[in-house]
Coordinates of C-alpha atoms in Angstrom, one line a residue:
X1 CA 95.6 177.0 111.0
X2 CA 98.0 175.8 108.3
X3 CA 97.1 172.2 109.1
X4 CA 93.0 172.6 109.3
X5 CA 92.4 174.2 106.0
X6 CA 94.3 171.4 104.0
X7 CA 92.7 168.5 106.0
X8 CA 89.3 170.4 106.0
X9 CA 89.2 170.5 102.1
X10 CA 90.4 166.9 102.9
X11 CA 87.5 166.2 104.4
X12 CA 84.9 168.2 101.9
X13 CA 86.9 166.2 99.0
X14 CA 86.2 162.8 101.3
X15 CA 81.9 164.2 102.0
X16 CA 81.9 164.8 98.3
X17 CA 82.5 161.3 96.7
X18 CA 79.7 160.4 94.5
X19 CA 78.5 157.5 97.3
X20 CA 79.1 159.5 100.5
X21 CA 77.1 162.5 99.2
X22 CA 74.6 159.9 97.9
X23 CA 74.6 158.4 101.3
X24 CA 74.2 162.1 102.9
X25 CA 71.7 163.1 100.8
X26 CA 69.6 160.0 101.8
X27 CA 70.5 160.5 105.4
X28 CA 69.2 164.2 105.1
X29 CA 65.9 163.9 103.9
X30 CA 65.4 160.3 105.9
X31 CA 66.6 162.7 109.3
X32 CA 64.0 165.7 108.1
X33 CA 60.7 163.0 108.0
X34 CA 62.3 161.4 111.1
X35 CA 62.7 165.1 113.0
X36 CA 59.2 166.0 111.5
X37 CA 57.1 162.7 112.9
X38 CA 55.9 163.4 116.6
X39 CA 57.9 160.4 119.0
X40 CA 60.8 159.7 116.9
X41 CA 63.1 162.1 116.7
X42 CA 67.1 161.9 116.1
X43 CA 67.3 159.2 119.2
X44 CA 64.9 156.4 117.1
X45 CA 66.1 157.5 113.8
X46 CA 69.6 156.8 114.3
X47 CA 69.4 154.1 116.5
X48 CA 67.1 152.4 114.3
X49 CA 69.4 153.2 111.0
X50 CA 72.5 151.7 113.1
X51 CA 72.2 148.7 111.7
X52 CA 72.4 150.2 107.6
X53 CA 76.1 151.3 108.2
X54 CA 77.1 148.1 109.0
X55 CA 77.7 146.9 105.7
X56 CA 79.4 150.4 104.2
X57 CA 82.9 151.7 105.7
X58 CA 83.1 153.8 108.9
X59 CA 83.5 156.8 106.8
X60 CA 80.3 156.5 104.9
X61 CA 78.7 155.5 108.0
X62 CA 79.4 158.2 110.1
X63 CA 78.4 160.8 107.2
X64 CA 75.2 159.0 106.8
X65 CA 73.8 159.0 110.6
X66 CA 75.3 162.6 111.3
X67 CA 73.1 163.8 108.3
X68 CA 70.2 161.5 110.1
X69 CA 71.2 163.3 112.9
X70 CA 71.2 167.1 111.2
X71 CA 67.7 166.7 109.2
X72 CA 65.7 165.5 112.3
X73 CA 66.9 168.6 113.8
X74 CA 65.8 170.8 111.1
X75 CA 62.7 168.6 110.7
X76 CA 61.2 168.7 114.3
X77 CA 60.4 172.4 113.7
X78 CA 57.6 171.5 111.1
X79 CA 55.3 170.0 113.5
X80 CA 56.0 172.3 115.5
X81 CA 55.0 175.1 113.6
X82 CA 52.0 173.3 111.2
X83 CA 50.6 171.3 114.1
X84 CA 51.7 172.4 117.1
X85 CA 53.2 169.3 118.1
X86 CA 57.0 168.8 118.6
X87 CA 58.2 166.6 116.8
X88 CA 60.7 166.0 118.9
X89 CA 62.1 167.5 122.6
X90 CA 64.6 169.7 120.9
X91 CA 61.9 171.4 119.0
X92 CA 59.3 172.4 121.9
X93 CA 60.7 175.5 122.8
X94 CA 59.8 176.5 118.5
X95 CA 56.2 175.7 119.4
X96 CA 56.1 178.8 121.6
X97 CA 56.3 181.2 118.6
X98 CA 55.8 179.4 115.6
X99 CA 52.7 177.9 116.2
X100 CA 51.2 181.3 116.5
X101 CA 52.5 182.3 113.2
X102 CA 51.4 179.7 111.4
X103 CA 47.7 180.2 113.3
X104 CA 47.9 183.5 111.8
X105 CA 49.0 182.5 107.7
X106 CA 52.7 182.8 108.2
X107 CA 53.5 179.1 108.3
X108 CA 55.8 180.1 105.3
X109 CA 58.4 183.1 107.6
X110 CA 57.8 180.4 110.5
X111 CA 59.0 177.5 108.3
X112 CA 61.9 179.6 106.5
X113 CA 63.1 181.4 109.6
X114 CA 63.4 177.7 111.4
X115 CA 65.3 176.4 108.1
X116 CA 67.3 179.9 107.9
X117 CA 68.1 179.9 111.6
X118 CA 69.2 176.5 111.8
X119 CA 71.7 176.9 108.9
X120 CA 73.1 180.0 110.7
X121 CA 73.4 178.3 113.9
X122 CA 74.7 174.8 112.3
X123 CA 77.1 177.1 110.5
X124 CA 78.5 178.5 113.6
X125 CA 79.2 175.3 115.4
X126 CA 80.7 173.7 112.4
X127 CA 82.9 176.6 112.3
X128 CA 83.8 176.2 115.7
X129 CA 84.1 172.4 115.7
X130 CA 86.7 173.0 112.8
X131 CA 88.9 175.7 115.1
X132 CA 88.5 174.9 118.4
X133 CA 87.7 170.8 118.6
X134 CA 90.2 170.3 121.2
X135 CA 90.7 173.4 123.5
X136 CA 86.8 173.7 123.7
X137 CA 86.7 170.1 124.5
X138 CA 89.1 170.5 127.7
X139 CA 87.5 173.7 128.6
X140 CA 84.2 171.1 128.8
X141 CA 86.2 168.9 131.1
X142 CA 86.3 172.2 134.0
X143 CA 82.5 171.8 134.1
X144 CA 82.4 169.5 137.3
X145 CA 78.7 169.1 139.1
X146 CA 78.9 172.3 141.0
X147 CA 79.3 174.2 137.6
X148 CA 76.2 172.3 135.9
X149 CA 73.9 173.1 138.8
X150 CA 74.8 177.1 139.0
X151 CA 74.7 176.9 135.1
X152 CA 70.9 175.2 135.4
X153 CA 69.8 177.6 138.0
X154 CA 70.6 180.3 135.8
X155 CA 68.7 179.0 133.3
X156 CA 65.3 178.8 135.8
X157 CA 66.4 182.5 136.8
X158 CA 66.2 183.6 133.4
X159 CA 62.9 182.8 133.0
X160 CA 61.3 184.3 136.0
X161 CA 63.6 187.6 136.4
X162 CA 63.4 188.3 133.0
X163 CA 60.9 186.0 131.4
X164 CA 58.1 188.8 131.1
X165 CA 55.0 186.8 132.6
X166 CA 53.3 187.0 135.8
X167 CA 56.1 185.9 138.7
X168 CA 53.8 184.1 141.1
X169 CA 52.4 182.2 138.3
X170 CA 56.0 181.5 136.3
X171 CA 57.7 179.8 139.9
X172 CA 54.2 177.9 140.6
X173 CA 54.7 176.5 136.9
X174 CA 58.6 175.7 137.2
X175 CA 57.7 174.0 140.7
X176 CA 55.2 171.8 139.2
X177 CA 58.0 170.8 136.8
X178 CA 60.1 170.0 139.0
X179 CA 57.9 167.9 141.6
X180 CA 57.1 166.1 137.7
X181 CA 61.1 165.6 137.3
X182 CA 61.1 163.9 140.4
X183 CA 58.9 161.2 139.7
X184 CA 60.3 157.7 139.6
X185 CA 63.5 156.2 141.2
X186 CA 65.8 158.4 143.6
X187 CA 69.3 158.7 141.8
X188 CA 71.3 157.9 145.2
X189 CA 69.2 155.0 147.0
X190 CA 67.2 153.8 144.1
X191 CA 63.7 154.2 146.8
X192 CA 60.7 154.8 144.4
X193 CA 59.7 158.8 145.2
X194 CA 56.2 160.2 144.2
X195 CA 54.4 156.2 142.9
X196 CA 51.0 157.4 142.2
X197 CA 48.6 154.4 144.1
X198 CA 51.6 152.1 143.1
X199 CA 51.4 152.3 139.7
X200 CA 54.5 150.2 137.9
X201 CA 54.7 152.9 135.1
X202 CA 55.7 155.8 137.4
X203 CA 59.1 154.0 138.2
X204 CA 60.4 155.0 134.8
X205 CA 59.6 158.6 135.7
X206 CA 57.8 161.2 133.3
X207 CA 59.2 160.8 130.1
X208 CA 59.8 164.9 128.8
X209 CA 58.3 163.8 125.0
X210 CA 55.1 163.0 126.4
X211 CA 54.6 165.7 128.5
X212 CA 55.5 168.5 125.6
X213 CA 53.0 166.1 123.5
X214 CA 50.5 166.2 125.6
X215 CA 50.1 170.3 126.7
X216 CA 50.8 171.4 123.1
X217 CA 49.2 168.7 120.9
X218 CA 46.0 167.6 123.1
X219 CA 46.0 170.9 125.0
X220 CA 46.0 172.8 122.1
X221 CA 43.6 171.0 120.2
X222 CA 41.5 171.4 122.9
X223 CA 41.6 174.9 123.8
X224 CA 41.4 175.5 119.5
X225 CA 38.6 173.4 119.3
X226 CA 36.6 175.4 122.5
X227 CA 37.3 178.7 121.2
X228 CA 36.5 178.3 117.2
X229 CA 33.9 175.1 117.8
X230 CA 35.8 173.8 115.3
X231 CA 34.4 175.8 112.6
X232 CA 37.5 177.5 111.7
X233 CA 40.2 177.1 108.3
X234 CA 43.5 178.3 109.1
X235 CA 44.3 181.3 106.9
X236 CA 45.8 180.2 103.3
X237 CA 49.6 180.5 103.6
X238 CA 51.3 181.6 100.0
X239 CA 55.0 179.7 99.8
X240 CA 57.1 180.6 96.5
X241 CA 58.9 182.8 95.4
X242 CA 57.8 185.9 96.4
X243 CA 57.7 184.1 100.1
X244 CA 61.3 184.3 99.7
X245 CA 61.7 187.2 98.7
X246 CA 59.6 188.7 101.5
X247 CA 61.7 186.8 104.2
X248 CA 65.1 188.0 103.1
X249 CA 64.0 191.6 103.9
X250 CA 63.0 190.5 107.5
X251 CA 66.3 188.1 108.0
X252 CA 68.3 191.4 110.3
X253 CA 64.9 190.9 112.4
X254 CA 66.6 187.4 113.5
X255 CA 70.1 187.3 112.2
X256 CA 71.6 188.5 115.7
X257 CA 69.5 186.5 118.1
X258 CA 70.2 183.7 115.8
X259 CA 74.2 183.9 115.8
X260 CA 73.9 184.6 119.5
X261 CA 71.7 181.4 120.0
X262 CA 74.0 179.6 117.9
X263 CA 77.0 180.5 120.1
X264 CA 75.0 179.4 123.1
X265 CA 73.7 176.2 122.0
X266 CA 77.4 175.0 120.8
X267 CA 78.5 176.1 124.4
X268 CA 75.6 174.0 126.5
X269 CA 76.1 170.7 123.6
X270 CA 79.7 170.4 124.6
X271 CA 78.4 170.3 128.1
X272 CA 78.4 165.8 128.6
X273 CA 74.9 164.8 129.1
X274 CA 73.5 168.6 128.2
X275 CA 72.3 168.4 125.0
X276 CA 70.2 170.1 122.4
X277 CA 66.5 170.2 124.5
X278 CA 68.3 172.6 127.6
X279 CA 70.7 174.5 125.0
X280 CA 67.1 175.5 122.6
X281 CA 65.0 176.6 125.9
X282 CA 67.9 178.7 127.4
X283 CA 68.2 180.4 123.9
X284 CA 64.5 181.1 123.8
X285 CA 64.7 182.2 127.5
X286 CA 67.3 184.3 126.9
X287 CA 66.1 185.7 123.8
X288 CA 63.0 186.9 125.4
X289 CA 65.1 187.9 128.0
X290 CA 66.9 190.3 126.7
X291 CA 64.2 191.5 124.0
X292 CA 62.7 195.2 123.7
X293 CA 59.1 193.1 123.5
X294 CA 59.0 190.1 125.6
X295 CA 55.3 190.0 125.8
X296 CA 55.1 189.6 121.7
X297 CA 56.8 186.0 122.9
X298 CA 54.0 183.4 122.4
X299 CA 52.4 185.6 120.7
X300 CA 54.3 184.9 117.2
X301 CA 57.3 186.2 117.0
X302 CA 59.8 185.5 114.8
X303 CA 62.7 185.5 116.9
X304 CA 61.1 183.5 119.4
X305 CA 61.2 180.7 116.2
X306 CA 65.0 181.4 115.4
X307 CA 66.6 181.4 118.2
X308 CA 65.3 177.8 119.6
X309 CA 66.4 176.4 116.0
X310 CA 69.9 178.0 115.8
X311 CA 70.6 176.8 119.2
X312 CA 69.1 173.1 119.0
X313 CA 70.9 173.0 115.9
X314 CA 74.3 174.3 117.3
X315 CA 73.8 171.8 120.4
X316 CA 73.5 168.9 118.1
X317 CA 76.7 169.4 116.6
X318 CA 78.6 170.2 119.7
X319 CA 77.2 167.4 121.3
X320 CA 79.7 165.5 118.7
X321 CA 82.8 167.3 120.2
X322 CA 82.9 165.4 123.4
X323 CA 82.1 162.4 122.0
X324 CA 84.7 162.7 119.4
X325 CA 87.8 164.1 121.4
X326 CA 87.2 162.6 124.5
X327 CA 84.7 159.7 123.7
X328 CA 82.4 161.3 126.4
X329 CA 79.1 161.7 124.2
X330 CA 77.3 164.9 124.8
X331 CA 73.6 163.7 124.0
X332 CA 71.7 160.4 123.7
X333 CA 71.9 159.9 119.8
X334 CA 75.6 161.0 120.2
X335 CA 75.8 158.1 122.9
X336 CA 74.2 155.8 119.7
X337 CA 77.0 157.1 117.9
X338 CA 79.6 156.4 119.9
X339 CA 78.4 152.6 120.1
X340 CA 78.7 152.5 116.4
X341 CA 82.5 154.1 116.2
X342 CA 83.0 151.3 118.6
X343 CA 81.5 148.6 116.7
X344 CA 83.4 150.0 113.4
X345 CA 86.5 149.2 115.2
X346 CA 87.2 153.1 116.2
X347 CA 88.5 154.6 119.6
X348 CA 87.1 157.7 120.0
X349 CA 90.1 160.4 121.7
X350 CA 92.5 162.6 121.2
X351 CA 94.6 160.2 119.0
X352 CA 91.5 159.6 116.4
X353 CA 92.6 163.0 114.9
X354 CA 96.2 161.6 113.9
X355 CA 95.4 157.9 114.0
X356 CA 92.1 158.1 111.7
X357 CA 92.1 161.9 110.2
X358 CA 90.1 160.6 107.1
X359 CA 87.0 159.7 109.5
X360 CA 86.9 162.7 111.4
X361 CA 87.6 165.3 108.8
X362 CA 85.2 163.4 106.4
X363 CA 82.5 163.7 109.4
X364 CA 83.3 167.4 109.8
X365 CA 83.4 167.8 105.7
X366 CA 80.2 166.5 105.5
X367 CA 78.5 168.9 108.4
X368 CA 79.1 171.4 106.0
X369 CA 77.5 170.0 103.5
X370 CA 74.6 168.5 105.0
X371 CA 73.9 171.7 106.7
X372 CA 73.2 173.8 103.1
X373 CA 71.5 170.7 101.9
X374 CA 69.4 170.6 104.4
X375 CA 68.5 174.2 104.2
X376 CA 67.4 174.0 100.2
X377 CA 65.5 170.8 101.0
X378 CA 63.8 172.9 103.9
X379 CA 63.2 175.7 101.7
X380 CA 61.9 173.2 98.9
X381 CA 59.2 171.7 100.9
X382 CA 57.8 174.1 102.4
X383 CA 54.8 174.4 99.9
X384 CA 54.0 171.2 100.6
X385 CA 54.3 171.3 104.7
X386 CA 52.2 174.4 104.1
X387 CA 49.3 172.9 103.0
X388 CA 48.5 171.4 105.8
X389 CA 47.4 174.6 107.2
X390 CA 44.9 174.7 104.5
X391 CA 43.1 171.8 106.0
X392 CA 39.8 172.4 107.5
X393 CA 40.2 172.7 111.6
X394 CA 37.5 169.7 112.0
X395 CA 39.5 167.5 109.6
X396 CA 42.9 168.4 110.9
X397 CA 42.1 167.6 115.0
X398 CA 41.5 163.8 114.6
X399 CA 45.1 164.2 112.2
X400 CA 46.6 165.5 115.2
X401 CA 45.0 163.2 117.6
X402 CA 46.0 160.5 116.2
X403 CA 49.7 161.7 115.5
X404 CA 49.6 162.7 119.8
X405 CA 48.7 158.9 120.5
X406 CA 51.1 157.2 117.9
X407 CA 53.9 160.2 119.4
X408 CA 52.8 159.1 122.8
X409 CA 53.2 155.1 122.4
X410 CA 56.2 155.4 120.5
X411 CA 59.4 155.7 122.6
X412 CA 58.4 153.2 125.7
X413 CA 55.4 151.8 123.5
X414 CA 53.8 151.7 127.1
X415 CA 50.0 152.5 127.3
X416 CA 50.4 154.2 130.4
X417 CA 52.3 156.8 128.7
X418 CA 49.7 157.5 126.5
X419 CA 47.1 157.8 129.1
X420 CA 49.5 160.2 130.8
X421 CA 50.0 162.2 127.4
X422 CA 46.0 162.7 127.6
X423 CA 45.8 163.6 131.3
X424 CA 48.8 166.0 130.3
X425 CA 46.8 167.1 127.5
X426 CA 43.6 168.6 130.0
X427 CA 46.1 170.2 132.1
X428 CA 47.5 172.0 129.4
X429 CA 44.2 173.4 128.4
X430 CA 43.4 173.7 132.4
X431 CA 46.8 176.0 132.4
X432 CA 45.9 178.1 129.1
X433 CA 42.2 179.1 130.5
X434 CA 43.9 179.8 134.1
X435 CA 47.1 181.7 131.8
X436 CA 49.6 180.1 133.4
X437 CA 53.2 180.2 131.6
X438 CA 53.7 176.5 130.3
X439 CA 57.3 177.2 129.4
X440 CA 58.9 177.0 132.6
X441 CA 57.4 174.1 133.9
X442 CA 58.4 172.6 129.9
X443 CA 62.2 173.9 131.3
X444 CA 61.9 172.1 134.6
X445 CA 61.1 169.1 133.7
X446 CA 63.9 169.1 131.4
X447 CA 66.4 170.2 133.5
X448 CA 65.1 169.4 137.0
X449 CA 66.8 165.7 136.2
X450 CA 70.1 167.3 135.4
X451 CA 69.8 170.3 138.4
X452 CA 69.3 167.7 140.9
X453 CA 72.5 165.0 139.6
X454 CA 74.6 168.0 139.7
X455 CA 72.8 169.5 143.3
X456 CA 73.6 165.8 145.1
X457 CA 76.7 165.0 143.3
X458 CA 77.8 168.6 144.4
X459 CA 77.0 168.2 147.8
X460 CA 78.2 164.5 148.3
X461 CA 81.6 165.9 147.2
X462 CA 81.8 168.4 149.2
X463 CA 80.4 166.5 152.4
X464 CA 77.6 168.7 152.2
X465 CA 79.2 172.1 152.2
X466 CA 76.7 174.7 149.8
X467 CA 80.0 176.8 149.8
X468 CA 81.1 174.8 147.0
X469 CA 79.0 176.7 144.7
X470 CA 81.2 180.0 145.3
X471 CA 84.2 178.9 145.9
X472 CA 84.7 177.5 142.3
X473 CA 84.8 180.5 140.5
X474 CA 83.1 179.1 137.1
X475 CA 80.0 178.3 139.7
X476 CA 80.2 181.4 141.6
X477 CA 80.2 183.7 138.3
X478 CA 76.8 181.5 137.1
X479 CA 75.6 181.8 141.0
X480 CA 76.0 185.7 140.7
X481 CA 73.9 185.7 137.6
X482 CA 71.4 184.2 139.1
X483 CA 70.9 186.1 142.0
X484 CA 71.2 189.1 140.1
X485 CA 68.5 187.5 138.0
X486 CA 65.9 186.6 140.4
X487 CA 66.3 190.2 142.4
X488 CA 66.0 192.4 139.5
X489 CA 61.4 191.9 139.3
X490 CA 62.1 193.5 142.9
X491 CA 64.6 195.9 141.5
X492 CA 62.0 197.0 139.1
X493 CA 59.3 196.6 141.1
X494 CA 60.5 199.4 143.6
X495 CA 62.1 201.7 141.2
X496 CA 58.5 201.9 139.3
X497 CA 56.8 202.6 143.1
X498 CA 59.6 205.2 143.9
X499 CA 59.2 206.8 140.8
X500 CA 55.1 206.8 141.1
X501 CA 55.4 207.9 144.6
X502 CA 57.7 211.2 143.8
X503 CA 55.5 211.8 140.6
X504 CA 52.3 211.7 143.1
X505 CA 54.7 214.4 145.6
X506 CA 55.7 216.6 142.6
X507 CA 51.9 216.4 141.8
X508 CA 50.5 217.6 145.3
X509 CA 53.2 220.2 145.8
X510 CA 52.7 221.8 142.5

């Protein structure tokens, strides 16, 4: 401790020079337009901004992507909530709950409880990155294949022991997630699984963007556009003020699922190859989970907006522990990163903390800056993102179209994926007539890619073995959890027929 507060205030001394903070206010708002336009996200920004920091010193450099990095994840919640489109994978999970809100005039809480939650969660793995850099990075390291796997199963067990929605229907809609996950080239043998009629585009798989794209931008729109004809205004949203005034009396409705979510979301970003997307769905899960009114979720609740944004949040910046301490980078932008510490000349690794303690307590100095900036901007603009919800309903569906296609082209700039955003788009509305969960087949297309790595690599390394999964105890605790998880609708299910059946004797014997 006596060491990390001098080189901390080191490092807020190094984020406050006049031309870093310039660069980091820049990177901010660039990250928040970048996070708010469906198809780019923090992968595109930063990889695309790469270049920039060439010509400025590493310090600068890494200040002014990881502020790139923290605005797109405070900016793919406003798509989310004023559109219903994510503007990026990290932010699908918000459309669950803010969507609703801002369908019902309170775009403004949706908006500020994002921004709020995000600052609470980014303020909790900052605080953590500061403490625990290294330990927590080891403890990372103990996470072998057999660990990920019990961890993802968990995550799928959450959502239909405790997820709230119809059981039948919630395991249909994670199995049609997985089947999608599976789509494209087998990870051992490289033989093409599930080609539709041979068609080339299928080899890459189902990129997760366009599916979340396509059910809750086209789907949406479509199911809006059945049930109002069109002829519908979104109710006028008030943002001032007296909005903020109003949501600082409802912040202890949030502030604990937040913090929680925060701690979470840290935890699965350290994970290598986890990232933000699975860290925000588990926190939304989990949330729901272990709410006293699950079936308000999707319905516009405001802790089903907090919690996905404290934890994507959180992710994002424990996805820069690995990459930092062990050069093992924790998320694709974080892999972008680490190409451009290489390129600056920089090994990532234990030794950059003694060999270059102005770079990585500058980077850390500026995380706490960037994440109140980025709050205030948040706060700042959302009058403006607001008024889109003013907009007429017929005027604002082409907007949206429009913003689905350019979303869809965007990150393989394929047609194919575009015309598999649209078919996505029907199914979506197919699934919300039929009310079928979308979340957990969202979830298992996410993490059906990672479940199955860890499943094979698991089983390879134990020449097949399933007792691998209990005998590591880190797996067998997550394994327990799970079981536990899927039983208890049973559980339930019989204790409310036991409890009907000797209410029904009491009844005929009295």
């Amino acid at each position: 401790m006596e060491t990390i507060i001098p080189s901390l205030l080191g490092g807020l001394v190094e984020a406050l020079e006049p031309f870093n903070l310039t660069m980091l206010i820049i990177g901010c708002v660039i990250g928040l337009f970048v996070g708010a336009m469906p198809g780019l996200g923090s992968v595109n920004g930063v990889a695309i901004l790469l270049p920039v920091t060439f010509i400025v010193p590493p310090e600068t450099a890494i200040i002014f992507l990881a502020a790139v990095y923290y605005g797109a994840m405070y900016g793919g919640a406003v798509s989310s909530i004023t559109l219903g489109i994510p503007g990026a994978s990290t932010a699908v999970a918000t459309v669950f709950d803010g969507r609703p809100m801002a369908q019902s005039g309170k775009a403004d809480q949706a908006l500020m409880t994002a921004a709020v939650a995000s600052f609470v969660g980014g303020t909790i793995s900052v605080v953590l990155f500061t403490l625990f850099a290294l330990p927590l990075a080891s403890f990372a390291l103990r996470f072998g294949p057999a660990e990920e796997f019990a961890l993802m199963l968990l995550a799928f067990a959450t959502f239909v022991g405790l997820g709230g929605d119809d059981i039948p229907k919630t395991i249909f809609s994670i199995a049609i997630g997985l089947v999608l996950a599976t789509i494209g080239l087998d990870i051992i043998s490289g033989r093409p699984r599930l080609i539709f009629f041979d068609i080339t585009g299928f080899y890459a798989g189902i990129n997760f963007l366009i599916l979340a794209i396509g059910i809750y931008g086209i789907g949406e729109m479509l199911w809006t556009l059945e049930q109002t004809k069109g002829d519908v205004q979104v109710h006028k949203v008030r943002a001032g003020l007296h909005s903020i005034k109003e949501h600082v009396g409802r912040l202890k409705e949030y502030l604990v699922p937040a913090s929680f979510s925060g701690f979470l979301g840290f935890f699965v970003g350290i994970l290598p190859a986890a990232g933000a997307t699975p860290g925000s769905l588990m926190a939304y899960g989990l949330t729901k989970a272990f709410s006293k009114d699950p079936e308000s979720f999707g319905k516009g609740n405001i802790r089903g907006v907090a919690a996905p944004e404290s934890a994507n949040n959180s992710a994002s910046t424990g996805s820069m522990l690995p990459m930092i301490t062990l050069g093992i980078p924790g998320s694709p932008t974080t892999a972008i990163l680490l190409g451009g510490m290489i390129i600056w000349g920089l090994r990532p690794g234990p030794l950059l903390f003694t060999e270059h303690p102005e770079f990585v307590w500058g980077l850390i100095g500026s995380l706490y800056v960037a994440n109140l900036f980025t709050l205030i901007a948040n706060i700042v603009l959302i009058p403006v993102f607001a008024r889109v919800l003013t907009l007429r309903f017929t005027i604002l569906a082409p907007v949206i179209f429009i913003l689905c296609i350019v979303g869809g082209y965007a990150p393989t700039q394929t047609m194919h994926d575009v015309w598999l955003m649209l078919l996505f788009g029907v199914v979506g509305y197919l699934l919300r007539k039929l009310d079928y969960p979308v979340a957990p087949a969202v979830l298992a297309i996410v993490l059906g890619p990672l479940a199955e790595r860890s499943l094979r690599q698991s089983l390879l390394s134990s020449q097949g073995d399933p007792l691998i999964f209990v005998e590591r105890p880190i797996s067998a605790f997550f394994m327990a959890c799970a079981v536990l998880l899927f039983a208890y609708p049973f559980f339930v299910k019989w204790s409310r027929k036991r409890k009907a059946t000797a209410a029904g004797t009491t009844e005929w014997q009295g």
